[in-house]
Coordinates of C-alpha atoms (C1' of nucleotides) in Angstrom, one line a residue:
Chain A
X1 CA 0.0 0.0 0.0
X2 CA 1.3 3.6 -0.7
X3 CA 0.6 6.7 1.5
X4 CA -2.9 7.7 2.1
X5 CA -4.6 10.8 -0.1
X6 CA -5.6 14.1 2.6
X7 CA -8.7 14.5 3.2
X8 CA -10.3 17.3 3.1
X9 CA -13.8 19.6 3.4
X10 CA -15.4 22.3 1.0
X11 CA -18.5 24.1 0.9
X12 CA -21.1 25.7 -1.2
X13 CA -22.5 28.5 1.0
X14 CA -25.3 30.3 -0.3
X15 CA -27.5 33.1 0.3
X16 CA -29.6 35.5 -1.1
X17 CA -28.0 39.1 -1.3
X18 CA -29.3 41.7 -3.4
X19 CA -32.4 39.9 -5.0
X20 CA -29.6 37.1 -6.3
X21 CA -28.0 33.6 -5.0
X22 CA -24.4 34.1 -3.9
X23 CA -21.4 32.1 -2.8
X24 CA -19.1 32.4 -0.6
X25 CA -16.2 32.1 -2.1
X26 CA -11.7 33.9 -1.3
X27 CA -9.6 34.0 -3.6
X28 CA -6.4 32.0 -3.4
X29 CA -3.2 33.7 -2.4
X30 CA -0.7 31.1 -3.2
X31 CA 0.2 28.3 -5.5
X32 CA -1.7 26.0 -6.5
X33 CA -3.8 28.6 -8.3
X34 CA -2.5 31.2 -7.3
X35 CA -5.4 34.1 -8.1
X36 CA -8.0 31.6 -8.7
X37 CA -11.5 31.8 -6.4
X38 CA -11.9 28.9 -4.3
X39 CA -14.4 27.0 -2.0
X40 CA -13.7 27.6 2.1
X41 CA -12.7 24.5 3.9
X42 CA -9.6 22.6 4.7
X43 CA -7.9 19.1 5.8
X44 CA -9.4 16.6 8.7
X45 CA -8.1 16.6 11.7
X46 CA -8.0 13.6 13.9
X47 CA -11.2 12.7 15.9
X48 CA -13.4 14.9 14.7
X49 CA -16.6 13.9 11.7
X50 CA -16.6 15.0 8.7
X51 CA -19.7 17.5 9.4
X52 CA -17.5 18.9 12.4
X53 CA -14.5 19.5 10.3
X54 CA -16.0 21.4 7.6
X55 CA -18.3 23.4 10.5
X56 CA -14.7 24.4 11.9
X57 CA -13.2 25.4 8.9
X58 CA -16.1 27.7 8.4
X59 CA -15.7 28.8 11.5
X60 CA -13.0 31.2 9.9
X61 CA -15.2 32.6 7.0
X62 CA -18.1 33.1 9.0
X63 CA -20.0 32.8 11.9
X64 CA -21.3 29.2 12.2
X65 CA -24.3 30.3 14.6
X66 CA -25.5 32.0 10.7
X67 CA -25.5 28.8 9.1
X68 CA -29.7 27.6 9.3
X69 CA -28.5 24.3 7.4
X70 CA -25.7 22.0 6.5
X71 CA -26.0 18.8 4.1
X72 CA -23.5 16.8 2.6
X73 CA -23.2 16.7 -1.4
X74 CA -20.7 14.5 -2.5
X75 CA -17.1 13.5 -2.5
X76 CA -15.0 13.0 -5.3
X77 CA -10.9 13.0 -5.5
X78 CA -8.8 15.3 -6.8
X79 CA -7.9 14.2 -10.0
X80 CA -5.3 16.4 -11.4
X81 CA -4.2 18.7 -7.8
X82 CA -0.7 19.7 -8.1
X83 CA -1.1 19.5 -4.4
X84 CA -0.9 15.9 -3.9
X85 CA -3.5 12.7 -3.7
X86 CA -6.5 14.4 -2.3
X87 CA -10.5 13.8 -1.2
X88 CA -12.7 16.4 -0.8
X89 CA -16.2 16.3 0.2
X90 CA -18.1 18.6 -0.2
X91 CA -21.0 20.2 1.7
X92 CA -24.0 22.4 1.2
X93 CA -24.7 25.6 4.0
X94 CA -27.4 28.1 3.6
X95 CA -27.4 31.6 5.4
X96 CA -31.0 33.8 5.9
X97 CA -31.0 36.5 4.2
X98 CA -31.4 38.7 7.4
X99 CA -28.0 37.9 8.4
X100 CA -25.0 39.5 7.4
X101 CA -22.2 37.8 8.6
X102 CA -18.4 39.4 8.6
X103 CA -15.7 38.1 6.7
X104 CA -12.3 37.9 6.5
X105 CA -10.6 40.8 3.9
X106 CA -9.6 37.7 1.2
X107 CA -13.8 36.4 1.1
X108 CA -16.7 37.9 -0.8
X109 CA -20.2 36.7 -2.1
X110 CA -20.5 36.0 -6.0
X111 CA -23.8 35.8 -7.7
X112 CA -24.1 32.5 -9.2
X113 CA -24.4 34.2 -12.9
X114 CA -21.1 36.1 -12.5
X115 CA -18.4 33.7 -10.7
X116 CA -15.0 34.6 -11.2
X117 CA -12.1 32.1 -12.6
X118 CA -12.7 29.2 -10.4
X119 CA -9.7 27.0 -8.7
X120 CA -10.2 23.2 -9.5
X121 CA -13.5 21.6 -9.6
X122 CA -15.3 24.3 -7.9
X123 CA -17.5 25.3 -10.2
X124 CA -19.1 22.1 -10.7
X125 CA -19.6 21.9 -6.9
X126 CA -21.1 25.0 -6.9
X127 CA -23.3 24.4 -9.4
X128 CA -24.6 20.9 -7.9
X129 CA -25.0 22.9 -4.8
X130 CA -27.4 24.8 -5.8
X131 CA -29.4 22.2 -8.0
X132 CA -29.8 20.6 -4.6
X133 CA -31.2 23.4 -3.2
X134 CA -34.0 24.0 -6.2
X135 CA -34.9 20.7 -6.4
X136 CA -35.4 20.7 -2.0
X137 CA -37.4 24.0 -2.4
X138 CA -40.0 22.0 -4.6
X139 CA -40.3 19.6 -2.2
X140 CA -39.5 20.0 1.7
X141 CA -39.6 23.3 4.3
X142 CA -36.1 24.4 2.8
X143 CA -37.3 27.8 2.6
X144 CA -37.0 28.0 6.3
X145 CA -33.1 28.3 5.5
X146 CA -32.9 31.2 3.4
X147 CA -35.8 33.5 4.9
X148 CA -35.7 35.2 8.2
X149 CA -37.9 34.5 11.7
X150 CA -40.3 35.9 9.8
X151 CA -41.5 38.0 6.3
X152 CA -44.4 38.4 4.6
X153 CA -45.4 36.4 1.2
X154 CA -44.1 39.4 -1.3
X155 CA -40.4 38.8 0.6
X156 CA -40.8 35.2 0.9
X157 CA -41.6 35.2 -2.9
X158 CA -38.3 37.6 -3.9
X159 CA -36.4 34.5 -2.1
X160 CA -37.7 31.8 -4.4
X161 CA -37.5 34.0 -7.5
X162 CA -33.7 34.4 -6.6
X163 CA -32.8 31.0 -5.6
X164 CA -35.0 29.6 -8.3
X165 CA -34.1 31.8 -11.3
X166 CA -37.8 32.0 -12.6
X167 CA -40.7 33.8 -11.7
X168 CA -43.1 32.6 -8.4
X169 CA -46.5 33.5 -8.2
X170 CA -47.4 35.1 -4.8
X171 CA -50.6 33.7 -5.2
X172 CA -49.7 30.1 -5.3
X173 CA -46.6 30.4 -3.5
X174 CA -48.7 31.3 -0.2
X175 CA -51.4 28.6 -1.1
X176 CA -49.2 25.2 -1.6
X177 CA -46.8 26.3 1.8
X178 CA -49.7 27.0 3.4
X179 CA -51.4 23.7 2.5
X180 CA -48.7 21.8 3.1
X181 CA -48.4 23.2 6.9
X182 CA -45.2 24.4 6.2
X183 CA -45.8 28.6 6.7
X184 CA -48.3 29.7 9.9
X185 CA -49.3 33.2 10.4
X186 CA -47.8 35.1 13.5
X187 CA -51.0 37.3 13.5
X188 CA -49.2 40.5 13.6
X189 CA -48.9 42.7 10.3
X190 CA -46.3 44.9 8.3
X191 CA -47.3 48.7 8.5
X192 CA -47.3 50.0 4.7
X193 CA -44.8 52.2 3.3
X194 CA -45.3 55.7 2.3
X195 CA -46.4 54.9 -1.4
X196 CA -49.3 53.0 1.1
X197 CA -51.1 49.4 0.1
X198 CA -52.6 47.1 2.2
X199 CA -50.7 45.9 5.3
X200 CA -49.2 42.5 5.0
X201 CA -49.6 40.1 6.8
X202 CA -46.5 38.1 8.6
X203 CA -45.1 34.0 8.6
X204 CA -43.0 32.3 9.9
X205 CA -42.1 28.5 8.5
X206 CA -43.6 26.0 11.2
X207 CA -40.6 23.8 11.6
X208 CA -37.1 24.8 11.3
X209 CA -35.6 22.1 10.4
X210 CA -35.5 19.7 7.2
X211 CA -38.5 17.6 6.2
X212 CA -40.0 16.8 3.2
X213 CA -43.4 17.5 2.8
X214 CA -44.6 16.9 -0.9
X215 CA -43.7 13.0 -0.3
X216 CA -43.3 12.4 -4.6
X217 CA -46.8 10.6 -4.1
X218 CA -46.6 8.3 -7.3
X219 CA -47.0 4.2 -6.3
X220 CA -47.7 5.1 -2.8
X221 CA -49.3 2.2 -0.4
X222 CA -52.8 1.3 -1.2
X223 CA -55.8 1.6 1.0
X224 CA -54.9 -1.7 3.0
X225 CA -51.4 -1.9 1.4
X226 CA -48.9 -4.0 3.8
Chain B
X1 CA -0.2 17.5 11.0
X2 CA -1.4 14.1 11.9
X3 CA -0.9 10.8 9.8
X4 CA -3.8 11.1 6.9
X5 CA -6.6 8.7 7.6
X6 CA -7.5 5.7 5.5
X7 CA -9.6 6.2 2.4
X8 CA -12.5 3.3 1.4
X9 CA -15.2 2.4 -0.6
X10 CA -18.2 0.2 0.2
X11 CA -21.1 -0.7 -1.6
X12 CA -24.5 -1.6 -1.0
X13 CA -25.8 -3.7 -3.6
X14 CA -29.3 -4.8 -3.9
X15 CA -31.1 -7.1 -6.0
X16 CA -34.8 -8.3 -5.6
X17 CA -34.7 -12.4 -5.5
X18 CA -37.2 -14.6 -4.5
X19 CA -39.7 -11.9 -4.4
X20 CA -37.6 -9.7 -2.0
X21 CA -35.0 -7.1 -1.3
X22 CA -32.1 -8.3 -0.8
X23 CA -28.0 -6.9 -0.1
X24 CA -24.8 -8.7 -0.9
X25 CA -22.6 -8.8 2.2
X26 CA -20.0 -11.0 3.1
X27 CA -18.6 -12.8 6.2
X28 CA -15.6 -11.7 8.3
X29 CA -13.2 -14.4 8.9
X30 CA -10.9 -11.6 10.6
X31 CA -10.5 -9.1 13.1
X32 CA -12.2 -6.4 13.9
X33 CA -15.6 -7.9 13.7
X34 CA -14.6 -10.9 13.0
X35 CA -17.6 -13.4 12.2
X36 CA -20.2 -10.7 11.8
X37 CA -21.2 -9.3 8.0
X38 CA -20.0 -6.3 5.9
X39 CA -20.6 -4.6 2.8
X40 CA -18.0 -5.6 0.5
X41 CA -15.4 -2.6 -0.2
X42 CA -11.7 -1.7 0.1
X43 CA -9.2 0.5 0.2
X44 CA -8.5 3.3 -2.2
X45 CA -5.8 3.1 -4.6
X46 CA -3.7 5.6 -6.4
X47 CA -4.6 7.3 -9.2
X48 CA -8.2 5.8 -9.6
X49 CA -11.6 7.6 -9.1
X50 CA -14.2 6.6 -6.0
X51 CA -16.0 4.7 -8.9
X52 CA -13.5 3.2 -10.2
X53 CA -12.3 2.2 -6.8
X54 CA -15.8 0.3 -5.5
X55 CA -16.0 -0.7 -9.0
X56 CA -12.6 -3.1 -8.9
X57 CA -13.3 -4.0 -5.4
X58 CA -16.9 -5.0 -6.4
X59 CA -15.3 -7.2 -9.3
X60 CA -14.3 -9.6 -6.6
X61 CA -17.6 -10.5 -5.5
X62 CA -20.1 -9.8 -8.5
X63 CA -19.1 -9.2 -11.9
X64 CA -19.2 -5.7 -12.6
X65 CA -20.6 -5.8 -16.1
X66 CA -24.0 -7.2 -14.1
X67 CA -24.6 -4.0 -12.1
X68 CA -26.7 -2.0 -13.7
X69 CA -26.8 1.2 -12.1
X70 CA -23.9 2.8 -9.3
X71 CA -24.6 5.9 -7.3
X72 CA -22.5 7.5 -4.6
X73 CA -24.9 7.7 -1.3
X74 CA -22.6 8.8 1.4
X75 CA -19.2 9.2 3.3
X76 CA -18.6 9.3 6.8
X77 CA -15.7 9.0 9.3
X78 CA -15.4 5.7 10.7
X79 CA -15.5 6.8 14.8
X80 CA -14.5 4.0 16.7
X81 CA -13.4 2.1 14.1
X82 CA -10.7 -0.1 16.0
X83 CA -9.0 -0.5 12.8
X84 CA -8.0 2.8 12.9
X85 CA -8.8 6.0 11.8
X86 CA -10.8 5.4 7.9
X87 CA -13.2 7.7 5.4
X88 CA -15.5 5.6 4.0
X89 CA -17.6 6.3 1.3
X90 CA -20.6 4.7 0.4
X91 CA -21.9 3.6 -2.9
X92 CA -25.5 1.9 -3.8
X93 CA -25.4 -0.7 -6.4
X94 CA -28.2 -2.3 -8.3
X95 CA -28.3 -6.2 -10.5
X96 CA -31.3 -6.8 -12.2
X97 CA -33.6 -10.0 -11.6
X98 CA -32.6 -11.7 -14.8
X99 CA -28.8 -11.7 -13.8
X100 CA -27.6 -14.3 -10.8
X101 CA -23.7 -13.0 -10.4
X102 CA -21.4 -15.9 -9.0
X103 CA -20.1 -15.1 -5.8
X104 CA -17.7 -16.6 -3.3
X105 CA -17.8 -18.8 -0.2
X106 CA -18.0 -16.4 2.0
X107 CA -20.8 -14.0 0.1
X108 CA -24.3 -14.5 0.6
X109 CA -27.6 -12.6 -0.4
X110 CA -30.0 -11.5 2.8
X111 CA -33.3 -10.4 2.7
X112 CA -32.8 -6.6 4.0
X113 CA -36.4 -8.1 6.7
X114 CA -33.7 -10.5 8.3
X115 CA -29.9 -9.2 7.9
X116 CA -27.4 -11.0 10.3
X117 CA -25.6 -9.6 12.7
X118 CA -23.2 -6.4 10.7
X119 CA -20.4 -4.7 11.0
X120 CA -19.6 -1.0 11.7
X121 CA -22.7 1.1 10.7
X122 CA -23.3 -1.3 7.9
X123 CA -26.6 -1.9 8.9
X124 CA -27.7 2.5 8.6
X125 CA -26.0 2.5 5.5
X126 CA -27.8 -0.5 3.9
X127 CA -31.2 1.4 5.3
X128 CA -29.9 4.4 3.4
X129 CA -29.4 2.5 0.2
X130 CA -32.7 1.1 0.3
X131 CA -34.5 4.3 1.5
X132 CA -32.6 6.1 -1.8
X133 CA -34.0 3.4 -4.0
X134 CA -37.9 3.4 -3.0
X135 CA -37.3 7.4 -3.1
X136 CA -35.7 6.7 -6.8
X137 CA -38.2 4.5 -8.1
X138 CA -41.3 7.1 -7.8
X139 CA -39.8 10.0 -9.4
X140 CA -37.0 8.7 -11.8
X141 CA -37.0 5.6 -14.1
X142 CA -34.5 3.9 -11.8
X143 CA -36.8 0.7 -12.0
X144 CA -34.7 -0.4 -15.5
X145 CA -31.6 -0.7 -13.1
X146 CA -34.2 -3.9 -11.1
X147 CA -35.9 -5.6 -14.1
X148 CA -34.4 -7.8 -16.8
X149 CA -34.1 -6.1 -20.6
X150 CA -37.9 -7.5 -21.4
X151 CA -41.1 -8.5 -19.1
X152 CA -44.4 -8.3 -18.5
X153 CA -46.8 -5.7 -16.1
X154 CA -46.9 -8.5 -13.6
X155 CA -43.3 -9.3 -13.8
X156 CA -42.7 -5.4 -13.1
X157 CA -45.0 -5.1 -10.5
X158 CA -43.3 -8.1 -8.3
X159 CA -40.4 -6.0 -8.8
X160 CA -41.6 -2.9 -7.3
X161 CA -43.9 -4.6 -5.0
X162 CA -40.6 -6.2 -3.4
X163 CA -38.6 -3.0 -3.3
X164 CA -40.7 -0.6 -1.9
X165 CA -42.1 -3.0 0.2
X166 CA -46.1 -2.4 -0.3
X167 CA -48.7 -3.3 -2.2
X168 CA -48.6 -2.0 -6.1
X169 CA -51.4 -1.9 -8.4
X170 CA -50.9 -3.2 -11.7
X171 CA -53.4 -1.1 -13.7
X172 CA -51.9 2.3 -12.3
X173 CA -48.2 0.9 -12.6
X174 CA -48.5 0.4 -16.3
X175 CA -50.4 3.5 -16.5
X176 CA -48.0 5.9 -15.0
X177 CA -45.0 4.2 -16.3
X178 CA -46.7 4.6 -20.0
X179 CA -47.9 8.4 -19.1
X180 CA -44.4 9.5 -18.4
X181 CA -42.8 7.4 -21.2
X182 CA -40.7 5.4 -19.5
X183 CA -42.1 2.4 -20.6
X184 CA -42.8 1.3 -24.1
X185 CA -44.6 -2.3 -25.6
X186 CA -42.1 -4.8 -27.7
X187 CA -45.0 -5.7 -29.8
X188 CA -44.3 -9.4 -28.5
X189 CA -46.1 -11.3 -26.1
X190 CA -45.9 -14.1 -23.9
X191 CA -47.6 -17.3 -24.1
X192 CA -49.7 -17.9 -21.4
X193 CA -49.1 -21.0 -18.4
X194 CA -51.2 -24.2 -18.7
X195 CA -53.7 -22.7 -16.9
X196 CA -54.6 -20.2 -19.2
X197 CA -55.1 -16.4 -19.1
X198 CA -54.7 -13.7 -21.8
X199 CA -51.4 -13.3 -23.1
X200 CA -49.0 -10.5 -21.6
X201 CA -47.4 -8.0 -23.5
X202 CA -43.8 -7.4 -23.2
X203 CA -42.5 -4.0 -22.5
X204 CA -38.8 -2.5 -22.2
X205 CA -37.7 0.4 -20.5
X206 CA -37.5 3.3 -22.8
X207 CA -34.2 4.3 -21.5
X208 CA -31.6 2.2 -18.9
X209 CA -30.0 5.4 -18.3
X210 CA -31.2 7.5 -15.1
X211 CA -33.4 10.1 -15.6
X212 CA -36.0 12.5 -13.8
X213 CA -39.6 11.5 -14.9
X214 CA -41.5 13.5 -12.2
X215 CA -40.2 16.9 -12.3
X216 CA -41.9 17.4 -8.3
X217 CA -43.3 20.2 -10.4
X218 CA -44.2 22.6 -7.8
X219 CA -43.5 26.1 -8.0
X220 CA -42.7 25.8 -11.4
X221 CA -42.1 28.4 -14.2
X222 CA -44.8 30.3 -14.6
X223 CA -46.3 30.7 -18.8
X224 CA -43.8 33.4 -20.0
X225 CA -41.3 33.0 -16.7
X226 CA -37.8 34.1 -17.4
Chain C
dG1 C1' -68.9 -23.0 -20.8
dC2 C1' -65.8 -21.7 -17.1
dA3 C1' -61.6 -20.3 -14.8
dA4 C1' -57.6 -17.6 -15.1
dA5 C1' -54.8 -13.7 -16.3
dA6 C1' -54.3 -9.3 -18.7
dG7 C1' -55.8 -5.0 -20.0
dT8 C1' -59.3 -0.8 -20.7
dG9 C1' -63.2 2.5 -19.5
dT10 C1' -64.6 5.5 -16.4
dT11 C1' -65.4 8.1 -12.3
dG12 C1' -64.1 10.6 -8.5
dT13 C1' -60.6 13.2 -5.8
dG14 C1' -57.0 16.2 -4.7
dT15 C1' -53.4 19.5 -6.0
dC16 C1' -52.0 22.8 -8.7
dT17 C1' -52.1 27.2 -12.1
dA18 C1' -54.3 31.2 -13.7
dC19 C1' -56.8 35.1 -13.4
dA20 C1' -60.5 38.0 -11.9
dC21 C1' -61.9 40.4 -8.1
dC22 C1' -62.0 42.4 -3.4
dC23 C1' -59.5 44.6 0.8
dA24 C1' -56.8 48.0 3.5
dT25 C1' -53.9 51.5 3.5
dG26 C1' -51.4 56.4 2.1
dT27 C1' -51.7 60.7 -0.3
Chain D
dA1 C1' -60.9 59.7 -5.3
dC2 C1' -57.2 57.1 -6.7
dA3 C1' -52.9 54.7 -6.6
dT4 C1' -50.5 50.9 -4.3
dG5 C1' -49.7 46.6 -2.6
dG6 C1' -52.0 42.4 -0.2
dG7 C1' -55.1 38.8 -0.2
dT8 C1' -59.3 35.6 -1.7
dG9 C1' -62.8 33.3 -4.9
dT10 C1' -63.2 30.4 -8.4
dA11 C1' -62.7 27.8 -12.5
dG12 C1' -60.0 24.8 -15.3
dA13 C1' -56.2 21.4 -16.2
dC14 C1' -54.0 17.4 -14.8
dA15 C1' -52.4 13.2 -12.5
dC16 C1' -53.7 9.8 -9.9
dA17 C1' -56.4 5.7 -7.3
dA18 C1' -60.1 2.7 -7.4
dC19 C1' -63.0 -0.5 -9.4
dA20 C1' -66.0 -2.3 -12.7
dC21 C1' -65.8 -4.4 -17.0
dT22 C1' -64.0 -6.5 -21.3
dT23 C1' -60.6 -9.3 -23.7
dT24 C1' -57.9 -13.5 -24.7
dT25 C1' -56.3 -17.6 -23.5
dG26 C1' -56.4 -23.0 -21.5
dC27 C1' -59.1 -26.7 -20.1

DNA sequence: GCAAAAGTGTTGTGTCTACACCCATGT
DNA sequence: ACATGGGTGTAGACACAACACTTTTGC
């Protein structure tokens, strides 16, 4: 047997800034490309899970209290890195849009339309990043990730439209998350703004944490099914 | 930095036989564990991809030519793994009905109702693989990666009714499968069994590729969305 | 003719989209 | 009064489950 590969940690961090998805991405001040943008994360360290590693690794980009969700996308090796025999595996973390966390001088957010000259594979990860999170918008409470405590349907809608890249109907939008039990009303209300318009009313998402909730129905157990 | 941790693939393979679910797994004759069952795997190797890697340790228990679908479902840090510090990543493998893949001595098939005794976390990652699969089989065509190259309604439906582990109906299974076009007729039949019955028509999967055949179309593009 | 197995016709239900309309506020 | 933004009523499209019924075979 030869030497083992590193192991490492990336992640796709996303949020919506500005009415668009960003990442979270610094740019690389050394060799291996030198100049290029690159994914936060880092090597393994001994004892501690793969989850916890990339979480501490973060910890240096931004605050990990901001992350409202953290899954696992895949791992793959590093073909072709002039740095050596390497695994990376790669996560997904979402940040609300209410939050703005600090970061260090070398880090900024990138709208997924205008990403700069990527290091490695990072592109790719970043774009299977945020297929995962349009596909989990469709079905589960994912939402409850990118929105704040709580918002009214127009805001909840300018989320969607920029994490989904195509128009939402406020209409509907409120009606299937309400259905589903996903989105309750707090009761209160926003005050209009000076151009005036009905006050809206506020949400919040029920549950804060993952579950799907349009179970992909097809060949589901019938009436007396074992 | 520390010594770099051990790098391996396993897979969980999965074949319905005998009307159920069952997972390839193999008997250790050696410490750890020794005597219990694991999912057969190894290390990694240099210069080879994580699919290439659970694909050549595969070959020594199935022929790989008979698995007809591979997907990557997880990796994890082995914790207390007494044989020292290891990444493993996890693969889900699928033969289809028609195939029956010599294996060694020490390989058996086990209904996933009645696994033995397993090793490691073999036993969540086999739930995983199986949980991935009845998720797969509503909303993609994955069901051509469990049935032979030709068969009948019936034939399909005591495929699906041993994966997912309920009741199916024929009538709606052909009728779905039709709708979305994964399924089309051969135009051939087969004869029907000394005790009589109409003939069946064949039908082949459209595709033996993966693909998305339920787009969980909610909040979709609107007419004229961007 | 009768049993067995396969396949079709048809009805009802639930979820979603689209769009018209109504409501509550500011100026 | 009217503009602005928020919300509801309602009709149509569609996919699906359920079940009755018809078709094609063997005996």
């Amino acid at each position: 047997m030869t030497a083992q590969p590193a192991q490492s940690t990336i992640a796709v961090v996303l949020q919506v800034r500005d009415g668009r998805l960003q990442a979270l991405v610094w740019q690389r001040a050394r060799e291996p490309q030198s100049g290029r943008w690159a994914l936060p994360g880092g090597t393994l360290a001994a004892g501690e899970s793969l989850e916890q590693s990339i979480r501490r690794h973060l910890a240096a980009k931004v605050d990990v209290q901001e992350l409202s969700h953290l899954e696992q996308l895949e791992t793959a090796v590093d073909g072709a890195a002039s740095a050596g025999w390497q695994v990376t595996t790669a996560y997904l973390g979402l940040v609300p849009t209410h939050l703005d966390p600090a970061i260090p001088a070398d880090t900024r957010w990138h709208p997924l339309e205008a990403l700069p000259p990527l290091a490695f594979d990072n592109g790719a990860t970043i774009e299977r990043g945020r297929d995962r999170l349009q596909a989990k918008l469709s079905y589960t409470n994912l939402g409850f990730a990118l929105a704040p405590p709580e918002f009214t349907i127009s805001e909840l809608r300018a989320i969607y439209v920029a994490a989904l890249g195509h128009a939402v109907s406020a209409t509907n939008l409120q009606r299937v998350l309400l259905r589903r039990g996903v989105l309750e009303t707090t009761g209160e209300r926003r005050e209009p703004g000076p151009s005036g318009g009905r006050p809206a009313a506020l949400f919040r998402f029920r549950t804060r944490t993952l579950a799907i909730t349009d179970q992909f129905a097809v060949l589901r157990p019938q009436r007396a099914g074992e």
